[in-house]
PDB file of C-alpha atoms in Angstrom:
ATOM      1  CA  GLU A 117     -56.390 105.967 175.250  1.00  0.00           C
ATOM      2  CA  ALA A 118     -53.187 104.619 173.265  1.00  0.00           C
ATOM      3  CA  GLY A 119     -52.523 101.132 172.432  1.00  0.00           C
ATOM      4  CA  VAL A 120     -49.165  99.251 172.938  1.00  0.00           C
ATOM      5  CA  THR A 121     -46.804 100.524 170.361  1.00  0.00           C
ATOM      6  CA  GLN A 122     -43.801  98.791 169.488  1.00  0.00           C
ATOM      7  CA  PHE A 123     -40.460 100.372 167.846  1.00  0.00           C
ATOM      8  CA  PRO A 124     -39.062 100.177 165.561  1.00  0.00           C
ATOM      9  CA  SER A 125     -41.753  98.666 163.298  1.00  0.00           C
ATOM     10  CA  HIS A 126     -38.977  96.992 160.599  1.00  0.00           C
ATOM     11  CA  SER A 127     -35.521  96.300 161.279  1.00  0.00           C
ATOM     12  CA  VAL A 128     -32.808  94.934 159.162  1.00  0.00           C
ATOM     13  CA  ILE A 129     -29.688  93.808 160.232  1.00  0.00           C
ATOM     14  CA  GLU A 130     -26.636  91.388 159.350  1.00  0.00           C
ATOM     15  CA  LYS A 131     -25.329  88.878 161.168  1.00  0.00           C
ATOM     16  CA  GLY A 132     -23.608  89.929 164.340  1.00  0.00           C
ATOM     17  CA  GLN A 133     -25.230  93.363 164.859  1.00  0.00           C
ATOM     18  CA  THR A 134     -27.371  93.840 167.562  1.00  0.00           C
ATOM     19  CA  VAL A 135     -30.625  94.973 167.778  1.00  0.00           C
ATOM     20  CA  THR A 136     -33.275  96.610 170.408  1.00  0.00           C
ATOM     21  CA  LEU A 137     -36.635  96.414 170.059  1.00  0.00           C
ATOM     22  CA  ARG A 138     -39.039  98.911 172.153  1.00  0.00           C
ATOM     23  CA  CYS A 139     -42.398  98.373 173.523  1.00  0.00           C
ATOM     24  CA  ASP A 140     -44.587 100.879 175.360  1.00  0.00           C
ATOM     25  CA  PRO A 141     -47.696  98.806 177.010  1.00  0.00           C
ATOM     26  CA  ILE A 142     -51.149 100.695 177.536  1.00  0.00           C
ATOM     27  CA  SER A 143     -50.443 102.887 180.824  1.00  0.00           C
ATOM     28  CA  GLY A 144     -51.055 101.360 183.752  1.00  0.00           C
ATOM     29  CA  HIS A 145     -50.785  98.176 182.733  1.00  0.00           C
ATOM     30  CA  ASP A 146     -48.359  96.265 184.749  1.00  0.00           C
ATOM     31  CA  ASN A 147     -48.271  92.672 182.842  1.00  0.00           C
ATOM     32  CA  LEU A 148     -46.122  93.108 179.844  1.00  0.00           C
ATOM     33  CA  TYR A 149     -45.355  90.086 177.647  1.00  0.00           C
ATOM     34  CA  TRP A 150     -43.057  89.649 174.763  1.00  0.00           C
ATOM     35  CA  TYR A 151     -43.845  87.078 172.025  1.00  0.00           C
ATOM     36  CA  ARG A 152     -42.047  86.069 168.615  1.00  0.00           C
ATOM     37  CA  ARG A 153     -43.177  84.301 165.384  1.00  0.00           C
ATOM     38  CA  VAL A 154     -40.829  82.841 163.352  1.00  0.00           C
ATOM     39  CA  MET A 155     -41.217  82.302 159.389  1.00  0.00           C
ATOM     40  CA  GLY A 156     -43.872  79.575 158.920  1.00  0.00           C
ATOM     41  CA  LYS A 157     -44.366  79.236 162.711  1.00  0.00           C
ATOM     42  CA  GLU A 158     -46.335  79.597 165.574  1.00  0.00           C
ATOM     43  CA  ILE A 159     -46.090  82.410 167.837  1.00  0.00           C
ATOM     44  CA  LYS A 160     -44.223  81.493 170.927  1.00  0.00           C
ATOM     45  CA  PHE A 161     -44.127  83.084 174.331  1.00  0.00           C
ATOM     46  CA  LEU A 162     -40.772  84.651 175.314  1.00  0.00           C
ATOM     47  CA  LEU A 163     -41.242  86.289 178.534  1.00  0.00           C
ATOM     48  CA  HIS A 164     -43.588  88.046 180.598  1.00  0.00           C
ATOM     49  CA  PHE A 165     -42.880  91.291 182.825  1.00  0.00           C
ATOM     50  CA  VAL A 166     -44.851  92.041 186.421  1.00  0.00           C
ATOM     51  CA  LYS A 167     -43.937  95.651 186.761  1.00  0.00           C
ATOM     52  CA  GLU A 168     -40.182  95.529 186.221  1.00  0.00           C
ATOM     53  CA  SER A 169     -39.757  91.876 187.480  1.00  0.00           C
ATOM     54  CA  LYS A 170     -39.757  88.823 185.299  1.00  0.00           C
ATOM     55  CA  GLN A 171     -42.465  86.759 186.287  1.00  0.00           C
ATOM     56  CA  ASP A 172     -41.422  84.271 183.687  1.00  0.00           C
ATOM     57  CA  GLU A 173     -38.696  84.008 180.995  1.00  0.00           C
ATOM     58  CA  SER A 174     -38.871  80.358 179.935  1.00  0.00           C
ATOM     59  CA  GLY A 175     -39.484  81.355 176.467  1.00  0.00           C
ATOM     60  CA  MET A 176     -36.138  83.000 175.925  1.00  0.00           C
ATOM     61  CA  PRO A 177     -34.178  80.960 173.723  1.00  0.00           C
ATOM     62  CA  ASN A 178     -30.743  81.664 174.698  1.00  0.00           C
ATOM     63  CA  ASN A 179     -28.645  84.465 176.295  1.00  0.00           C
ATOM     64  CA  ARG A 180     -28.179  86.599 173.359  1.00  0.00           C
ATOM     65  CA  PHE A 181     -31.494  87.566 174.339  1.00  0.00           C
ATOM     66  CA  LEU A 182     -32.018  90.362 177.062  1.00  0.00           C
ATOM     67  CA  ALA A 183     -35.180  91.919 178.035  1.00  0.00           C
ATOM     68  CA  GLU A 184     -35.421  94.815 180.771  1.00  0.00           C
ATOM     69  CA  ARG A 185     -38.407  97.034 181.886  1.00  0.00           C
ATOM     70  CA  THR A 186     -36.792  99.198 184.319  1.00  0.00           C
ATOM     71  CA  GLY A 187     -38.966 101.536 186.365  1.00  0.00           C
ATOM     72  CA  GLY A 188     -41.604  99.015 185.341  1.00  0.00           C
ATOM     73  CA  THR A 189     -43.026 101.149 182.235  1.00  0.00           C
ATOM     74  CA  TYR A 190     -41.729 100.558 178.729  1.00  0.00           C
ATOM     75  CA  SER A 191     -39.611  97.452 178.099  1.00  0.00           C
ATOM     76  CA  THR A 192     -36.505  96.608 175.495  1.00  0.00           C
ATOM     77  CA  LEU A 193     -35.646  93.441 174.212  1.00  0.00           C
ATOM     78  CA  LYS A 194     -32.199  93.196 173.076  1.00  0.00           C
ATOM     79  CA  VAL A 195     -30.680  90.546 170.659  1.00  0.00           C
ATOM     80  CA  GLN A 196     -26.775  90.483 170.755  1.00  0.00           C
ATOM     81  CA  PRO A 197     -24.945  89.377 168.664  1.00  0.00           C
ATOM     82  CA  ALA A 198     -28.068  88.513 166.139  1.00  0.00           C
ATOM     83  CA  GLU A 199     -28.164  85.555 164.373  1.00  0.00           C
ATOM     84  CA  LEU A 200     -30.320  84.092 160.762  1.00  0.00           C
ATOM     85  CA  GLU A 201     -32.692  82.403 162.998  1.00  0.00           C
ATOM     86  CA  ASP A 202     -33.632  85.304 164.994  1.00  0.00           C
ATOM     87  CA  SER A 203     -35.424  86.885 161.953  1.00  0.00           C
ATOM     88  CA  GLY A 204     -39.367  86.991 162.433  1.00  0.00           C
ATOM     89  CA  VAL A 205     -41.867  88.929 164.217  1.00  0.00           C
ATOM     90  CA  TYR A 206     -41.501  90.197 167.392  1.00  0.00           C
ATOM     91  CA  PHE A 207     -45.192  90.976 169.348  1.00  0.00           C
ATOM     92  CA  CYS A 208     -45.678  92.832 172.631  1.00  0.00           C
ATOM     93  CA  ALA A 209     -48.703  92.823 174.745  1.00  0.00           C
ATOM     94  CA  SER A 210     -49.783  93.998 177.864  1.00  0.00           C
ATOM     95  CA  SER A 211     -52.441  93.185 180.344  1.00  0.00           C
ATOM     96  CA  GLN A 212     -53.986  95.026 183.070  1.00  0.00           C
ATOM     97  CA  VAL A 213     -54.243  91.414 185.289  1.00  0.00           C
ATOM     98  CA  PRO A 214     -52.286  88.783 184.733  1.00  0.00           C
ATOM     99  CA  GLY A 215     -54.312  86.130 183.002  1.00  0.00           C
ATOM    100  CA  GLU A 216     -56.991  88.708 181.403  1.00  0.00           C
ATOM    101  CA  THR A 217     -57.587  90.065 177.684  1.00  0.00           C
ATOM    102  CA  GLN A 218     -54.134  90.983 176.370  1.00  0.00           C
ATOM    103  CA  TYR A 219     -53.756  93.973 174.049  1.00  0.00           C
ATOM    104  CA  PHE A 220     -51.047  93.526 171.503  1.00  0.00           C
ATOM    105  CA  GLY A 221     -48.751  95.463 169.574  1.00  0.00           C
ATOM    106  CA  PRO A 222     -48.009  95.847 165.939  1.00  0.00           C
ATOM    107  CA  GLY A 223     -44.922  94.050 166.333  1.00  0.00           C
ATOM    108  CA  THR A 224     -41.406  94.666 164.877  1.00  0.00           C
ATOM    109  CA  ARG A 225     -40.326  92.700 161.649  1.00  0.00           C
ATOM    110  CA  LEU A 226     -36.874  91.721 162.133  1.00  0.00           C
ATOM    111  CA  LEU A 227     -34.810  90.446 159.402  1.00  0.00           C
ATOM    112  CA  VAL A 228     -31.312  89.293 160.077  1.00  0.00           C
ATOM    113  CA  LEU A 229     -29.048  88.684 156.511  1.00  0.00           C
TER     114      LEU A 229
ATOM    115  CA  LYS B 261     -47.425  67.607 167.442  1.00  0.00           C
ATOM    116  CA  ASN B 262     -48.356  71.046 168.621  1.00  0.00           C
ATOM    117  CA  GLU B 263     -49.996  71.355 171.725  1.00  0.00           C
ATOM    118  CA  VAL B 264     -52.771  73.623 170.261  1.00  0.00           C
ATOM    119  CA  GLU B 265     -53.927  72.592 166.840  1.00  0.00           C
ATOM    120  CA  GLN B 266     -56.363  74.268 164.127  1.00  0.00           C
ATOM    121  CA  SER B 267     -58.279  73.102 161.482  1.00  0.00           C
ATOM    122  CA  PRO B 268     -58.581  74.370 158.701  1.00  0.00           C
ATOM    123  CA  GLN B 269     -55.141  75.568 157.860  1.00  0.00           C
ATOM    124  CA  ASN B 270     -56.902  78.076 154.944  1.00  0.00           C
ATOM    125  CA  LEU B 271     -60.614  78.597 154.295  1.00  0.00           C
ATOM    126  CA  THR B 272     -62.115  80.372 151.165  1.00  0.00           C
ATOM    127  CA  ALA B 273     -65.717  81.721 152.034  1.00  0.00           C
ATOM    128  CA  GLN B 274     -68.311  83.568 149.511  1.00  0.00           C
ATOM    129  CA  GLU B 275     -69.716  86.598 151.507  1.00  0.00           C
ATOM    130  CA  GLY B 276     -72.637  85.497 153.566  1.00  0.00           C
ATOM    131  CA  GLU B 277     -71.483  82.208 154.238  1.00  0.00           C
ATOM    132  CA  PHE B 278     -71.411  81.171 157.906  1.00  0.00           C
ATOM    133  CA  ILE B 279     -68.049  80.103 159.052  1.00  0.00           C
ATOM    134  CA  THR B 280     -66.719  77.582 161.559  1.00  0.00           C
ATOM    135  CA  ILE B 281     -62.869  77.751 162.781  1.00  0.00           C
ATOM    136  CA  ASN B 282     -62.111  74.696 165.279  1.00  0.00           C
ATOM    137  CA  CYS B 283     -58.935  74.353 167.927  1.00  0.00           C
ATOM    138  CA  SER B 284     -58.435  71.535 169.555  1.00  0.00           C
ATOM    139  CA  TYR B 285     -55.776  71.525 172.479  1.00  0.00           C
ATOM    140  CA  SER B 286     -53.791  68.635 174.435  1.00  0.00           C
ATOM    141  CA  VAL B 287     -53.048  70.617 177.687  1.00  0.00           C
ATOM    142  CA  GLY B 288     -55.429  71.288 180.591  1.00  0.00           C
ATOM    143  CA  ILE B 289     -56.145  74.715 180.339  1.00  0.00           C
ATOM    144  CA  SER B 290     -57.548  77.534 182.415  1.00  0.00           C
ATOM    145  CA  ALA B 291     -58.482  79.982 179.448  1.00  0.00           C
ATOM    146  CA  LEU B 292     -58.523  79.850 175.630  1.00  0.00           C
ATOM    147  CA  HIS B 293     -58.055  82.775 173.480  1.00  0.00           C
ATOM    148  CA  TRP B 294     -58.932  83.784 169.734  1.00  0.00           C
ATOM    149  CA  LEU B 295     -56.914  86.285 168.325  1.00  0.00           C
ATOM    150  CA  GLN B 296     -57.281  88.020 165.385  1.00  0.00           C
ATOM    151  CA  GLN B 297     -53.951  89.354 162.908  1.00  0.00           C
ATOM    152  CA  HIS B 298     -55.152  91.210 159.989  1.00  0.00           C
ATOM    153  CA  PRO B 299     -53.096  91.420 156.846  1.00  0.00           C
ATOM    154  CA  GLY B 300     -51.066  94.856 158.372  1.00  0.00           C
ATOM    155  CA  GLY B 301     -49.806  92.266 160.868  1.00  0.00           C
ATOM    156  CA  GLY B 302     -51.386  93.757 164.103  1.00  0.00           C
ATOM    157  CA  ILE B 303     -53.067  91.012 166.293  1.00  0.00           C
ATOM    158  CA  VAL B 304     -56.493  91.528 168.299  1.00  0.00           C
ATOM    159  CA  SER B 305     -57.868  89.657 171.086  1.00  0.00           C
ATOM    160  CA  LEU B 306     -61.400  88.681 169.821  1.00  0.00           C
ATOM    161  CA  PHE B 307     -62.430  86.186 172.778  1.00  0.00           C
ATOM    162  CA  MET B 308     -61.278  85.180 176.372  1.00  0.00           C
ATOM    163  CA  LEU B 309     -63.309  82.421 177.672  1.00  0.00           C
ATOM    164  CA  SER B 310     -62.988  79.073 179.961  1.00  0.00           C
ATOM    165  CA  SER B 311     -66.397  77.772 179.662  1.00  0.00           C
ATOM    166  CA  GLY B 312     -69.510  78.008 177.461  1.00  0.00           C
ATOM    167  CA  LYS B 313     -69.870  80.034 174.827  1.00  0.00           C
ATOM    168  CA  LYS B 314     -69.424  84.250 174.450  1.00  0.00           C
ATOM    169  CA  LYS B 315     -70.915  86.315 171.470  1.00  0.00           C
ATOM    170  CA  HIS B 316     -69.818  89.758 170.097  1.00  0.00           C
ATOM    171  CA  GLY B 317     -71.469  90.902 166.964  1.00  0.00           C
ATOM    172  CA  ARG B 318     -71.472  88.601 164.406  1.00  0.00           C
ATOM    173  CA  LEU B 319     -68.423  86.501 166.246  1.00  0.00           C
ATOM    174  CA  ILE B 320     -69.340  83.373 168.301  1.00  0.00           C
ATOM    175  CA  ALA B 321     -66.845  81.896 170.497  1.00  0.00           C
ATOM    176  CA  THR B 322     -67.827  78.230 172.195  1.00  0.00           C
ATOM    177  CA  ILE B 323     -65.668  75.849 174.016  1.00  0.00           C
ATOM    178  CA  ASN B 324     -66.021  72.308 175.122  1.00  0.00           C
ATOM    179  CA  ILE B 325     -63.504  71.827 178.199  1.00  0.00           C
ATOM    180  CA  GLN B 326     -64.295  67.758 178.368  1.00  0.00           C
ATOM    181  CA  GLU B 327     -63.724  67.606 174.811  1.00  0.00           C
ATOM    182  CA  LYS B 328     -60.683  69.846 174.949  1.00  0.00           C
ATOM    183  CA  HIS B 329     -61.974  71.709 171.938  1.00  0.00           C
ATOM    184  CA  SER B 330     -63.061  75.371 171.198  1.00  0.00           C
ATOM    185  CA  SER B 331     -64.526  76.690 167.709  1.00  0.00           C
ATOM    186  CA  LEU B 332     -65.100  80.439 166.420  1.00  0.00           C
ATOM    187  CA  HIS B 333     -68.251  81.231 164.329  1.00  0.00           C
ATOM    188  CA  ILE B 334     -68.623  83.818 161.873  1.00  0.00           C
ATOM    189  CA  THR B 335     -72.311  84.597 161.030  1.00  0.00           C
ATOM    190  CA  ALA B 336     -72.965  86.849 157.759  1.00  0.00           C
ATOM    191  CA  SER B 337     -69.287  86.562 156.711  1.00  0.00           C
ATOM    192  CA  HIS B 338     -68.055  89.886 155.130  1.00  0.00           C
ATOM    193  CA  PRO B 339     -64.649  90.056 153.064  1.00  0.00           C
ATOM    194  CA  ARG B 340     -63.313  92.371 156.114  1.00  0.00           C
ATOM    195  CA  ASP B 341     -63.350  89.682 158.293  1.00  0.00           C
ATOM    196  CA  SER B 342     -59.994  88.514 155.690  1.00  0.00           C
ATOM    197  CA  ALA B 343     -57.612  87.763 158.503  1.00  0.00           C
ATOM    198  CA  VAL B 344     -55.638  84.996 160.333  1.00  0.00           C
ATOM    199  CA  TYR B 345     -57.744  83.591 163.337  1.00  0.00           C
ATOM    200  CA  ILE B 346     -55.312  82.612 165.872  1.00  0.00           C
ATOM    201  CA  CYS B 347     -56.307  80.163 168.530  1.00  0.00           C
ATOM    202  CA  ALA B 348     -54.019  80.478 172.293  1.00  0.00           C
ATOM    203  CA  VAL B 349     -54.485  78.731 175.482  1.00  0.00           C
ATOM    204  CA  ARG B 350     -52.723  79.348 178.801  1.00  0.00           C
ATOM    205  CA  ASP B 351     -51.575  75.963 180.307  1.00  0.00           C
ATOM    206  CA  TYR B 352     -53.347  75.478 183.853  1.00  0.00           C
ATOM    207  CA  GLY B 353     -50.058  74.672 185.226  1.00  0.00           C
ATOM    208  CA  GLY B 354     -48.193  77.598 183.485  1.00  0.00           C
ATOM    209  CA  SER B 355     -47.570  81.453 184.347  1.00  0.00           C
ATOM    210  CA  GLN B 356     -50.439  83.506 183.732  1.00  0.00           C
ATOM    211  CA  GLY B 357     -48.614  85.046 180.744  1.00  0.00           C
ATOM    212  CA  ASN B 358     -47.478  82.017 179.167  1.00  0.00           C
ATOM    213  CA  LEU B 359     -49.830  81.243 176.264  1.00  0.00           C
ATOM    214  CA  ILE B 360     -49.534  78.448 173.646  1.00  0.00           C
ATOM    215  CA  PHE B 361     -50.407  79.377 170.557  1.00  0.00           C
ATOM    216  CA  GLY B 362     -51.968  77.177 167.548  1.00  0.00           C
ATOM    217  CA  LYS B 363     -50.526  78.125 163.551  1.00  0.00           C
ATOM    218  CA  GLY B 364     -53.776  79.896 162.861  1.00  0.00           C
ATOM    219  CA  THR B 365     -56.483  79.658 160.133  1.00  0.00           C
ATOM    220  CA  LYS B 366     -56.178  82.135 157.099  1.00  0.00           C
ATOM    221  CA  LEU B 367     -59.500  83.235 155.992  1.00  0.00           C
ATOM    222  CA  SER B 368     -60.349  85.083 153.078  1.00  0.00           C
ATOM    223  CA  VAL B 369     -64.010  85.973 152.491  1.00  0.00           C
ATOM    224  CA  LYS B 370     -64.699  86.897 148.503  1.00  0.00           C
ATOM    225  CA  PRO B 371     -67.115  89.463 147.729  1.00  0.00           C
TER     226      PRO B 371
END
């Protein structure tokens, strides 16, 4: 069974540009989570989807971040316009049942110059 | 002060040593996770526990809810155990996905 996949693995963009990150959860997992780790800090929760609905988006830093999960399968996280402080590693995870073991993707390393 | 504190931040051990990593938290929790992040960056979930103790191979995780403390033990450590070990808790009042993470403990096991 394929694990959680994320694309791209790395992205280098200039300040002001737009970047879209994609996450494909494990098939059948209704719960999808986005997290990010900025340099030197702990991983922080961004949001939680249950199917296509946003269950909790309390961790989204500001309105430059837009997450979608149309159809309840893969999810995208768009940053527009990107700022320097958005640099970090963005992780996606999925689980079958909320609150149970989450399976993490390899992360997308974003560098905003 | 972070709601989840881990100690030590860095740990170097010789192969075969018994290792303990500690996690203390300040919020009421419904579950605690131990995660492993390898040098390549991927994160693997090791344990999820809400009471008592769990064991998987050479790894043992314990939690004391009253003391708000958890430990991760590695017996007969091996260089392939070298990784960052992260403690994360699910706030009792938070949503099911909203994990609060510690900063991680970087473990290096020398042959």
